[in-house]
Amino acid sequence: MRHVLILNSDKQEPLSVLQQFPDLRHTVMTSEALRSFYPEGSVVGVSDLGDVGAVLARASEVVGPGGVTDVVAMTERAVPTAAFLRSYFGLPGMKYDQALIFSNKVAMKRALAPHVPVMAFEPAASLDDLPARGEHLGWPVIVKPAFGAGSEDTIAIHSPSHAQVLDRAGVFDGLRGRRLPLIVERFADVIDEFHCDGVVRGGRVLFASASRYFAPPLTVVGDFHGSVHLSPDDPTAQALVDLHARVVAALGLDDGVTHLEVLHTAEGFVVGEVACRPGGGGITTSLRHMYGVDLWREHVAAALRLPPEVDGARPRHPGKVYGLCGLPAKGGTITRLSSADALTRLDGVYAVSMRYKPGDRLSARRSSVFFTGEVFFRLDHADDLRAFLRRLRDTYVCETDASVQAQGAGTC
Amino acid sequence: MRHVLILNSDKQEPLSVLQQFPDLRHTVMTSEALRSFYPEGSVVGVSDLGDVGAVLARASEVVGPGGVTDVVAMTERAVPTAAFLRSYFGLPGMKYDQALIFSNKVAMKRALAPHVPVMAFEPAASLDDLPARGEHLGWPVIVKPAFGAGSEDTIAIHSPSHAQVLDRAGVFDGLRGRRLPLIVERFADVIDEFHCDGVVRGGRVLFASASRYFAPPLTVVGDFHGSVHLSPDDPTAQALVDLHARVVAALGLDDGVTHLEVLHTAEGFVVGEVACRPGGGGITTSLRHMYGVDLWREHVAAALRLPPEVDGARPRHPGKVYGLCGLPAKGGTITRLSSADALTRLDGVYAVSMRYKPGDRLSARRSSVFFTGEVFFRLDHADDLRAFLRRLRDTYVCETDASVQAQGAGTC
């Protein structure tokens, strides 16, 4: 019987799909803080799923007779770590250097640049190198950690003096403290931003769905944020699906689920980043409703080299406009928060997923994925989006009080 | 200016070749215990050069402006770790998954098996899997850690009941405590054992020298041990050099120095292991005398992608038989030890390298490379070897007393 080591946060969705695969047993490895989400005996804790040393030490302890036969990462942070374990233990599936192409943005851009448009970029060992990199690339630039999901510690810098101002204001403190290698990129004047979510098996794209973000993520931190899935017949969608196929070929991906970010600039489409795992923030749930395709199921199937279910899905309700919207969270203890029931009553909403409830305490984070939950909607026309979002903003309530002691356990 | 991070033990030879390369500055990373061998300010200590987590954390701390541009491993234990740093930081040179082919024996044998003869093998997650592996491969078997140099914790097992006897005697304790993945191999009836040392650049073998061990290492632990370099015109040498080229092709090595171990069994040559670094135990010194080829210089040049010096070297004194012999060490405080001068007076000896002196304290280790030093010899005929070794055994003195307190600092 195969023994699958699952590297996961507290996400329940990807774990539930494991039941679809018979003849597997699994052990979850998660961060110590999240151990309590799992039944005792099925979980091992580790200080940090991104720490290869810690994860390797823990994995070496838990292997029993027969050992671990497969390692699956359910969270971005664990993608390179899981691949490291596969490489180290000689297990089948994506190896470390391949996974780095999806998780180290320098390796990623180097692999992409010869094949698809990317913003000019340079690696930087530390912030000390920022002035030279900016000079060489031309200001303004974006600096961010070479590793990391979301837009955490992603900082736009307009000039050397702007960098000094930001530094004095402590904006670089997080980046400096994390001691990660950095990537500096020419700042893109973004007109529109898209994501494309795909399933690749044997190097062939079996499914790809293009979506348009409401607005580029970097401009909407702390606000409503989401995307609308484009019809497969939309010419923009077709161009994005084509670009996705070129990205898959450029990176040499054989088997996996992809989440590609594409910027639309004055110069045309530019590839932002591409991850080798289902998109977060409700995208997977939304696409399951629209297409009947379960990207978590496909992710696990690809990692375990089991047959895919999808091959060229079409929307279940052609003509309808599907999308999702994250509900902005605030730091502090939640005093008032819209219920799923209240939001479901909104015209166009067909499902709501709330992660928190009044009494939960949230830490303030600067990230594009800090939501209390997601609203899934289905509209008759793309033009209805603006009015729908206005209704949602008018209805949604999230109030927090930083001085109130937490009454429940909240994680984010 | 390039900033090279050198992962090294206390070996001085590989460091001295760095001076041949201008426009480099370097920082040494070594284990905490060996820091004192280096001048303060040029060295950083780490708990264990084989611990990727610890090495990554330390490397992330020491990168300054411009960062580290290159990483070079000078010791077997650091080969995968150095490659891990290159992969993680996106630095040029051999990446982690390629390096694993040279350091994880399971990955190595899997890559070799389709192309060259290897003993039947199977991975094992732990010793619990040993009976099943032995049953499947057929007894007797050899079990050893998938990672590791020398023959430390390499154990021959004749049957399941023999395994139980060994286990009760504590023979497996070291293996169990190290929690490394294991490889189980069919035991080879070895007639003769060889090594082949090469230089590969751009996938082409520029130099390869075949040598015959005095006796298979596993049978000579605690005794004299060494090898004789075969003439390039010897048909056995030519067969081994050809096998070396096939191994290089099978593993896809582009640039590096190789140290290949070959077993001669009743079924012919069988590839044992292959490392991507100069051979230890004086082999590099001996080949430098015989050919004028400096494998440490070539190792560094390959790692830094600088031009090689060697291309098809011939022996400096054709017809002479070159070889080296390790001088067996014993655990305890050295009370008497032959001096280099005394050994140099032996007929045939042209150089001696002693690592220890009376008063040094040595820990007993079961390994094939536990020597007090090496003797380098040059004979007129291969037939002279037996008489030479007899003279060496009669002359060499190493006496230790486990009860005497150490007066000097000995490391091994």
PDB file of N, CA, C and O in Angstrom, chain A residues 245-303:
ATOM      1  N   ALA A 245       0.131  27.440 -22.630  1.00  0.00           N
ATOM      2  CA  ALA A 245       0.744  26.248 -23.239  1.00  0.00           C
ATOM      3  C   ALA A 245       2.224  26.493 -23.516  1.00  0.00           C
ATOM      4  O   ALA A 245       3.059  25.596 -23.341  1.00  0.00           O
ATOM      5  N   ARG A 246       2.560  27.722 -23.920  1.00  0.00           N
ATOM      6  CA  ARG A 246       3.967  28.031 -24.188  1.00  0.00           C
ATOM      7  C   ARG A 246       4.773  28.061 -22.886  1.00  0.00           C
ATOM      8  O   ARG A 246       5.939  27.662 -22.857  1.00  0.00           O
ATOM      9  N   VAL A 247       4.144  28.533 -21.810  1.00  0.00           N
ATOM     10  CA  VAL A 247       4.812  28.543 -20.497  1.00  0.00           C
ATOM     11  C   VAL A 247       5.081  27.110 -20.038  1.00  0.00           C
ATOM     12  O   VAL A 247       6.176  26.782 -19.575  1.00  0.00           O
ATOM     13  N   VAL A 248       4.085  26.251 -20.186  1.00  0.00           N
ATOM     14  CA  VAL A 248       4.230  24.844 -19.782  1.00  0.00           C
ATOM     15  C   VAL A 248       5.388  24.206 -20.548  1.00  0.00           C
ATOM     16  O   VAL A 248       6.221  23.493 -19.972  1.00  0.00           O
ATOM     17  N   ALA A 249       5.458  24.495 -21.849  1.00  0.00           N
ATOM     18  CA  ALA A 249       6.535  23.933 -22.667  1.00  0.00           C
ATOM     19  C   ALA A 249       7.883  24.520 -22.250  1.00  0.00           C
ATOM     20  O   ALA A 249       8.881  23.797 -22.143  1.00  0.00           O
ATOM     21  N   ALA A 250       7.913  25.842 -21.985  1.00  0.00           N
ATOM     22  CA  ALA A 250       9.177  26.499 -21.616  1.00  0.00           C
ATOM     23  C   ALA A 250       9.733  25.916 -20.321  1.00  0.00           C
ATOM     24  O   ALA A 250      10.945  25.777 -20.160  1.00  0.00           O
ATOM     25  N   LEU A 251       8.848  25.583 -19.390  1.00  0.00           N
ATOM     26  CA  LEU A 251       9.301  25.097 -18.086  1.00  0.00           C
ATOM     27  C   LEU A 251       9.465  23.576 -18.078  1.00  0.00           C
ATOM     28  O   LEU A 251       9.913  23.003 -17.094  1.00  0.00           O
ATOM     29  N   GLY A 252       9.082  22.934 -19.169  1.00  0.00           N
ATOM     30  CA  GLY A 252       9.264  21.484 -19.254  1.00  0.00           C
ATOM     31  C   GLY A 252       8.398  20.722 -18.274  1.00  0.00           C
ATOM     32  O   GLY A 252       8.774  19.656 -17.799  1.00  0.00           O
ATOM     33  N   LEU A 253       7.205  21.263 -17.983  1.00  0.00           N
ATOM     34  CA  LEU A 253       6.333  20.582 -17.021  1.00  0.00           C
ATOM     35  C   LEU A 253       5.668  19.380 -17.680  1.00  0.00           C
ATOM     36  O   LEU A 253       5.065  19.498 -18.745  1.00  0.00           O
ATOM     37  N   ASP A 254       5.761  18.235 -17.026  1.00  0.00           N
ATOM     38  CA  ASP A 254       5.108  17.033 -17.542  1.00  0.00           C
ATOM     39  C   ASP A 254       3.747  16.815 -16.890  1.00  0.00           C
ATOM     40  O   ASP A 254       2.769  16.557 -17.577  1.00  0.00           O
ATOM     41  N   ASP A 255       3.725  16.874 -15.572  1.00  0.00           N
ATOM     42  CA  ASP A 255       2.501  16.533 -14.846  1.00  0.00           C
ATOM     43  C   ASP A 255       2.284  17.496 -13.700  1.00  0.00           C
ATOM     44  O   ASP A 255       3.144  17.614 -12.824  1.00  0.00           O
ATOM     45  N   GLY A 256       1.142  18.158 -13.696  1.00  0.00           N
ATOM     46  CA  GLY A 256       0.845  19.029 -12.572  1.00  0.00           C
ATOM     47  C   GLY A 256      -0.294  19.970 -12.889  1.00  0.00           C
ATOM     48  O   GLY A 256      -0.762  20.059 -14.025  1.00  0.00           O
ATOM     49  N   VAL A 257      -0.748  20.644 -11.842  1.00  0.00           N
ATOM     50  CA  VAL A 257      -1.764  21.683 -11.981  1.00  0.00           C
ATOM     51  C   VAL A 257      -1.036  23.021 -11.939  1.00  0.00           C
ATOM     52  O   VAL A 257      -0.120  23.207 -11.136  1.00  0.00           O
ATOM     53  N   THR A 258      -1.411  23.929 -12.828  1.00  0.00           N
ATOM     54  CA  THR A 258      -0.707  25.210 -12.921  1.00  0.00           C
ATOM     55  C   THR A 258      -1.607  26.367 -12.516  1.00  0.00           C
ATOM     56  O   THR A 258      -2.824  26.316 -12.682  1.00  0.00           O
ATOM     57  N   HIS A 259      -0.980  27.401 -11.979  1.00  0.00           N
ATOM     58  CA  HIS A 259      -1.671  28.663 -11.733  1.00  0.00           C
ATOM     59  C   HIS A 259      -0.754  29.758 -12.258  1.00  0.00           C
ATOM     60  O   HIS A 259       0.274  30.055 -11.651  1.00  0.00           O
ATOM     61  N   LEU A 260      -1.125  30.314 -13.406  1.00  0.00           N
ATOM     62  CA  LEU A 260      -0.285  31.272 -14.124  1.00  0.00           C
ATOM     63  C   LEU A 260      -0.842  32.676 -13.953  1.00  0.00           C
ATOM     64  O   LEU A 260      -2.051  32.888 -14.072  1.00  0.00           O
ATOM     65  N   GLU A 261       0.041  33.632 -13.670  1.00  0.00           N
ATOM     66  CA  GLU A 261      -0.355  35.040 -13.577  1.00  0.00           C
ATOM     67  C   GLU A 261       0.174  35.763 -14.809  1.00  0.00           C
ATOM     68  O   GLU A 261       1.354  35.638 -15.145  1.00  0.00           O
ATOM     69  N   VAL A 262      -0.695  36.506 -15.477  1.00  0.00           N
ATOM     70  CA  VAL A 262      -0.305  37.222 -16.695  1.00  0.00           C
ATOM     71  C   VAL A 262      -0.674  38.696 -16.557  1.00  0.00           C
ATOM     72  O   VAL A 262      -1.792  39.026 -16.137  1.00  0.00           O
ATOM     73  N   LEU A 263       0.277  39.566 -16.885  1.00  0.00           N
ATOM     74  CA  LEU A 263       0.022  41.008 -16.864  1.00  0.00           C
ATOM     75  C   LEU A 263      -0.273  41.476 -18.281  1.00  0.00           C
ATOM     76  O   LEU A 263       0.388  41.050 -19.233  1.00  0.00           O
ATOM     77  N   HIS A 264      -1.246  42.344 -18.409  1.00  0.00           N
ATOM     78  CA  HIS A 264      -1.491  42.972 -19.702  1.00  0.00           C
ATOM     79  C   HIS A 264      -0.922  44.387 -19.614  1.00  0.00           C
ATOM     80  O   HIS A 264      -1.393  45.210 -18.840  1.00  0.00           O
ATOM     81  N   THR A 265       0.133  44.645 -20.374  1.00  0.00           N
ATOM     82  CA  THR A 265       0.785  45.958 -20.352  1.00  0.00           C
ATOM     83  C   THR A 265       0.630  46.598 -21.724  1.00  0.00           C
ATOM     84  O   THR A 265       0.082  45.981 -22.644  1.00  0.00           O
ATOM     85  N   ALA A 266       1.144  47.818 -21.846  1.00  0.00           N
ATOM     86  CA  ALA A 266       1.079  48.507 -23.142  1.00  0.00           C
ATOM     87  C   ALA A 266       1.801  47.697 -24.213  1.00  0.00           C
ATOM     88  O   ALA A 266       1.482  47.795 -25.401  1.00  0.00           O
ATOM     89  N   GLU A 267       2.772  46.881 -23.788  1.00  0.00           N
ATOM     90  CA  GLU A 267       3.526  46.066 -24.761  1.00  0.00           C
ATOM     91  C   GLU A 267       2.855  44.717 -25.018  1.00  0.00           C
ATOM     92  O   GLU A 267       3.407  43.890 -25.746  1.00  0.00           O
ATOM     93  N   GLY A 268       1.709  44.472 -24.399  1.00  0.00           N
ATOM     94  CA  GLY A 268       1.019  43.198 -24.598  1.00  0.00           C
ATOM     95  C   GLY A 268       1.088  42.339 -23.348  1.00  0.00           C
ATOM     96  O   GLY A 268       1.391  42.833 -22.258  1.00  0.00           O
ATOM     97  N   PHE A 269       0.817  41.054 -23.517  1.00  0.00           N
ATOM     98  CA  PHE A 269       0.844  40.135 -22.373  1.00  0.00           C
ATOM     99  C   PHE A 269       2.276  39.906 -21.905  1.00  0.00           C
ATOM    100  O   PHE A 269       3.185  39.728 -22.722  1.00  0.00           O
ATOM    101  N   VAL A 270       2.453  39.893 -20.592  1.00  0.00           N
ATOM    102  CA  VAL A 270       3.742  39.591 -19.981  1.00  0.00           C
ATOM    103  C   VAL A 270       3.479  38.548 -18.899  1.00  0.00           C
ATOM    104  O   VAL A 270       2.566  38.718 -18.082  1.00  0.00           O
ATOM    105  N   VAL A 271       4.268  37.481 -18.903  1.00  0.00           N
ATOM    106  CA  VAL A 271       4.082  36.450 -17.881  1.00  0.00           C
ATOM    107  C   VAL A 271       4.601  36.965 -16.545  1.00  0.00           C
ATOM    108  O   VAL A 271       5.740  37.438 -16.453  1.00  0.00           O
ATOM    109  N   GLY A 272       3.747  36.894 -15.523  1.00  0.00           N
ATOM    110  CA  GLY A 272       4.167  37.295 -14.181  1.00  0.00           C
ATOM    111  C   GLY A 272       4.838  36.122 -13.493  1.00  0.00           C
ATOM    112  O   GLY A 272       6.055  35.990 -13.511  1.00  0.00           O
ATOM    113  N   GLU A 273       4.034  35.239 -12.932  1.00  0.00           N
ATOM    114  CA  GLU A 273       4.580  34.071 -12.257  1.00  0.00           C
ATOM    115  C   GLU A 273       3.728  32.866 -12.589  1.00  0.00           C
ATOM    116  O   GLU A 273       2.599  33.005 -13.040  1.00  0.00           O
ATOM    117  N   VAL A 274       4.287  31.704 -12.324  1.00  0.00           N
ATOM    118  CA  VAL A 274       3.506  30.487 -12.524  1.00  0.00           C
ATOM    119  C   VAL A 274       3.818  29.533 -11.381  1.00  0.00           C
ATOM    120  O   VAL A 274       4.978  29.336 -11.018  1.00  0.00           O
ATOM    121  N   ALA A 275       2.755  29.010 -10.789  1.00  0.00           N
ATOM    122  CA  ALA A 275       2.909  28.063  -9.691  1.00  0.00           C
ATOM    123  C   ALA A 275       2.462  26.696 -10.165  1.00  0.00           C
ATOM    124  O   ALA A 275       1.664  26.572 -11.093  1.00  0.00           O
ATOM    125  N   CYS A 276       2.981  25.666  -9.502  1.00  0.00           N
ATOM    126  CA  CYS A 276       2.615  24.308  -9.862  1.00  0.00           C
ATOM    127  C   CYS A 276       1.743  23.718  -8.766  1.00  0.00           C
ATOM    128  O   CYS A 276       2.133  22.773  -8.096  1.00  0.00           O
ATOM    129  N   ARG A 277       0.594  24.338  -8.576  1.00  0.00           N
ATOM    130  CA  ARG A 277      -0.400  23.887  -7.591  1.00  0.00           C
ATOM    131  C   ARG A 277      -1.671  24.669  -7.901  1.00  0.00           C
ATOM    132  O   ARG A 277      -1.615  25.690  -8.590  1.00  0.00           O
ATOM    133  N   PRO A 278      -2.827  24.198  -7.420  1.00  0.00           N
ATOM    134  CA  PRO A 278      -4.066  24.927  -7.691  1.00  0.00           C
ATOM    135  C   PRO A 278      -4.010  26.347  -7.140  1.00  0.00           C
ATOM    136  O   PRO A 278      -3.387  26.590  -6.109  1.00  0.00           O
ATOM    137  N   GLY A 279      -4.629  27.277  -7.834  1.00  0.00           N
ATOM    138  CA  GLY A 279      -4.713  28.653  -7.368  1.00  0.00           C
ATOM    139  C   GLY A 279      -5.453  28.731  -6.044  1.00  0.00           C
ATOM    140  O   GLY A 279      -6.323  27.912  -5.763  1.00  0.00           O
ATOM    141  N   GLY A 280      -5.083  29.720  -5.233  1.00  0.00           N
ATOM    142  CA  GLY A 280      -5.722  29.869  -3.930  1.00  0.00           C
ATOM    143  C   GLY A 280      -6.905  30.823  -3.992  1.00  0.00           C
ATOM    144  O   GLY A 280      -7.385  31.180  -5.067  1.00  0.00           O
ATOM    145  N   GLY A 281      -7.362  31.231  -2.812  1.00  0.00           N
ATOM    146  CA  GLY A 281      -8.400  32.260  -2.717  1.00  0.00           C
ATOM    147  C   GLY A 281      -9.710  31.900  -3.380  1.00  0.00           C
ATOM    148  O   GLY A 281     -10.409  32.769  -3.892  1.00  0.00           O
ATOM    149  N   GLY A 282     -10.071  30.621  -3.410  1.00  0.00           N
ATOM    150  CA  GLY A 282     -11.386  30.234  -3.916  1.00  0.00           C
ATOM    151  C   GLY A 282     -11.429  29.919  -5.396  1.00  0.00           C
ATOM    152  O   GLY A 282     -12.465  29.499  -5.922  1.00  0.00           O
ATOM    153  N   ILE A 283     -10.325  30.094  -6.109  1.00  0.00           N
ATOM    154  CA  ILE A 283     -10.311  29.861  -7.560  1.00  0.00           C
ATOM    155  C   ILE A 283     -10.693  28.413  -7.879  1.00  0.00           C
ATOM    156  O   ILE A 283     -11.472  28.138  -8.798  1.00  0.00           O
ATOM    157  N   THR A 284     -10.158  27.493  -7.091  1.00  0.00           N
ATOM    158  CA  THR A 284     -10.421  26.079  -7.349  1.00  0.00           C
ATOM    159  C   THR A 284     -11.901  25.748  -7.164  1.00  0.00           C
ATOM    160  O   THR A 284     -12.509  25.059  -7.993  1.00  0.00           O
ATOM    161  N   THR A 285     -12.483  26.283  -6.094  1.00  0.00           N
ATOM    162  CA  THR A 285     -13.912  26.058  -5.840  1.00  0.00           C
ATOM    163  C   THR A 285     -14.740  26.628  -6.988  1.00  0.00           C
ATOM    164  O   THR A 285     -15.682  25.999  -7.487  1.00  0.00           O
ATOM    165  N   SER A 286     -14.376  27.832  -7.414  1.00  0.00           N
ATOM    166  CA  SER A 286     -15.136  28.510  -8.453  1.00  0.00           C
ATOM    167  C   SER A 286     -15.076  27.740  -9.773  1.00  0.00           C
ATOM    168  O   SER A 286     -16.091  27.562 -10.455  1.00  0.00           O
ATOM    169  N   LEU A 287     -13.890  27.255 -10.124  1.00  0.00           N
ATOM    170  CA  LEU A 287     -13.756  26.509 -11.382  1.00  0.00           C
ATOM    171  C   LEU A 287     -14.457  25.159 -11.304  1.00  0.00           C
ATOM    172  O   LEU A 287     -14.926  24.632 -12.312  1.00  0.00           O
ATOM    173  N   ARG A 288     -14.539  24.606 -10.094  1.00  0.00           N
ATOM    174  CA  ARG A 288     -15.272  23.341  -9.942  1.00  0.00           C
ATOM    175  C   ARG A 288     -16.749  23.574 -10.252  1.00  0.00           C
ATOM    176  O   ARG A 288     -17.390  22.768 -10.922  1.00  0.00           O
ATOM    177  N   HIS A 289     -17.272  24.714  -9.771  1.00  0.00           N
ATOM    178  CA  HIS A 289     -18.677  25.022 -10.057  1.00  0.00           C
ATOM    179  C   HIS A 289     -18.885  25.281 -11.544  1.00  0.00           C
ATOM    180  O   HIS A 289     -19.864  24.849 -12.132  1.00  0.00           O
ATOM    181  N   MET A 290     -17.955  25.994 -12.172  1.00  0.00           N
ATOM    182  CA  MET A 290     -18.150  26.383 -13.571  1.00  0.00           C
ATOM    183  C   MET A 290     -17.953  25.220 -14.535  1.00  0.00           C
ATOM    184  O   MET A 290     -18.689  25.071 -15.505  1.00  0.00           O
ATOM    185  N   TYR A 291     -16.932  24.389 -14.257  1.00  0.00           N
ATOM    186  CA  TYR A 291     -16.558  23.345 -15.225  1.00  0.00           C
ATOM    187  C   TYR A 291     -16.797  21.922 -14.723  1.00  0.00           C
ATOM    188  O   TYR A 291     -16.672  20.970 -15.490  1.00  0.00           O
ATOM    189  N   GLY A 292     -17.036  21.772 -13.422  1.00  0.00           N
ATOM    190  CA  GLY A 292     -17.077  20.418 -12.868  1.00  0.00           C
ATOM    191  C   GLY A 292     -15.692  19.799 -12.788  1.00  0.00           C
ATOM    192  O   GLY A 292     -15.552  18.588 -12.662  1.00  0.00           O
ATOM    193  N   VAL A 293     -14.661  20.633 -12.871  1.00  0.00           N
ATOM    194  CA  VAL A 293     -13.282  20.140 -12.798  1.00  0.00           C
ATOM    195  C   VAL A 293     -12.744  20.412 -11.394  1.00  0.00           C
ATOM    196  O   VAL A 293     -12.838  21.538 -10.903  1.00  0.00           O
ATOM    197  N   ASP A 294     -12.215  19.383 -10.752  1.00  0.00           N
ATOM    198  CA  ASP A 294     -11.677  19.551  -9.403  1.00  0.00           C
ATOM    199  C   ASP A 294     -10.149  19.615  -9.488  1.00  0.00           C
ATOM    200  O   ASP A 294      -9.477  18.596  -9.629  1.00  0.00           O
ATOM    201  N   LEU A 295      -9.619  20.830  -9.418  1.00  0.00           N
ATOM    202  CA  LEU A 295      -8.170  20.993  -9.582  1.00  0.00           C
ATOM    203  C   LEU A 295      -7.385  20.353  -8.442  1.00  0.00           C
ATOM    204  O   LEU A 295      -6.256  19.916  -8.642  1.00  0.00           O
ATOM    205  N   TRP A 296      -7.956  20.272  -7.242  1.00  0.00           N
ATOM    206  CA  TRP A 296      -7.258  19.578  -6.149  1.00  0.00           C
ATOM    207  C   TRP A 296      -7.158  18.091  -6.439  1.00  0.00           C
ATOM    208  O   TRP A 296      -6.135  17.459  -6.216  1.00  0.00           O
ATOM    209  N   ARG A 297      -8.260  17.538  -6.964  1.00  0.00           N
ATOM    210  CA  ARG A 297      -8.247  16.125  -7.336  1.00  0.00           C
ATOM    211  C   ARG A 297      -7.186  15.883  -8.417  1.00  0.00           C
ATOM    212  O   ARG A 297      -6.419  14.920  -8.358  1.00  0.00           O
ATOM    213  N   GLU A 298      -7.125  16.798  -9.391  1.00  0.00           N
ATOM    214  CA  GLU A 298      -6.153  16.645 -10.478  1.00  0.00           C
ATOM    215  C   GLU A 298      -4.726  16.843  -9.971  1.00  0.00           C
ATOM    216  O   GLU A 298      -3.789  16.208 -10.454  1.00  0.00           O
ATOM    217  N   HIS A 299      -4.562  17.742  -8.998  1.00  0.00           N
ATOM    218  CA  HIS A 299      -3.241  17.986  -8.410  1.00  0.00           C
ATOM    219  C   HIS A 299      -2.719  16.715  -7.736  1.00  0.00           C
ATOM    220  O   HIS A 299      -1.568  16.312  -7.936  1.00  0.00           O
ATOM    221  N   VAL A 300      -3.591  16.087  -6.947  1.00  0.00           N
ATOM    222  CA  VAL A 300      -3.186  14.863  -6.252  1.00  0.00           C
ATOM    223  C   VAL A 300      -2.947  13.743  -7.264  1.00  0.00           C
ATOM    224  O   VAL A 300      -1.954  13.008  -7.175  1.00  0.00           O
ATOM    225  N   ALA A 301      -3.829  13.632  -8.258  1.00  0.00           N
ATOM    226  CA  ALA A 301      -3.672  12.582  -9.273  1.00  0.00           C
ATOM    227  C   ALA A 301      -2.342  12.748 -10.007  1.00  0.00           C
ATOM    228  O   ALA A 301      -1.628  11.773 -10.253  1.00  0.00           O
ATOM    229  N   ALA A 302      -2.002  14.002 -10.339  1.00  0.00           N
ATOM    230  CA  ALA A 302      -0.746  14.245 -11.053  1.00  0.00           C
ATOM    231  C   ALA A 302       0.441  13.889 -10.162  1.00  0.00           C
ATOM    232  O   ALA A 302       1.397  13.252 -10.610  1.00  0.00           O
ATOM    233  N   ALA A 303       0.370  14.290  -8.890  1.00  0.00           N
ATOM    234  CA  ALA A 303       1.483  14.020  -7.976  1.00  0.00           C
ATOM    235  C   ALA A 303       1.659  12.520  -7.760  1.00  0.00           C
ATOM    236  O   ALA A 303       2.774  12.046  -7.573  1.00  0.00           O
TER     237      ALA A 303
END
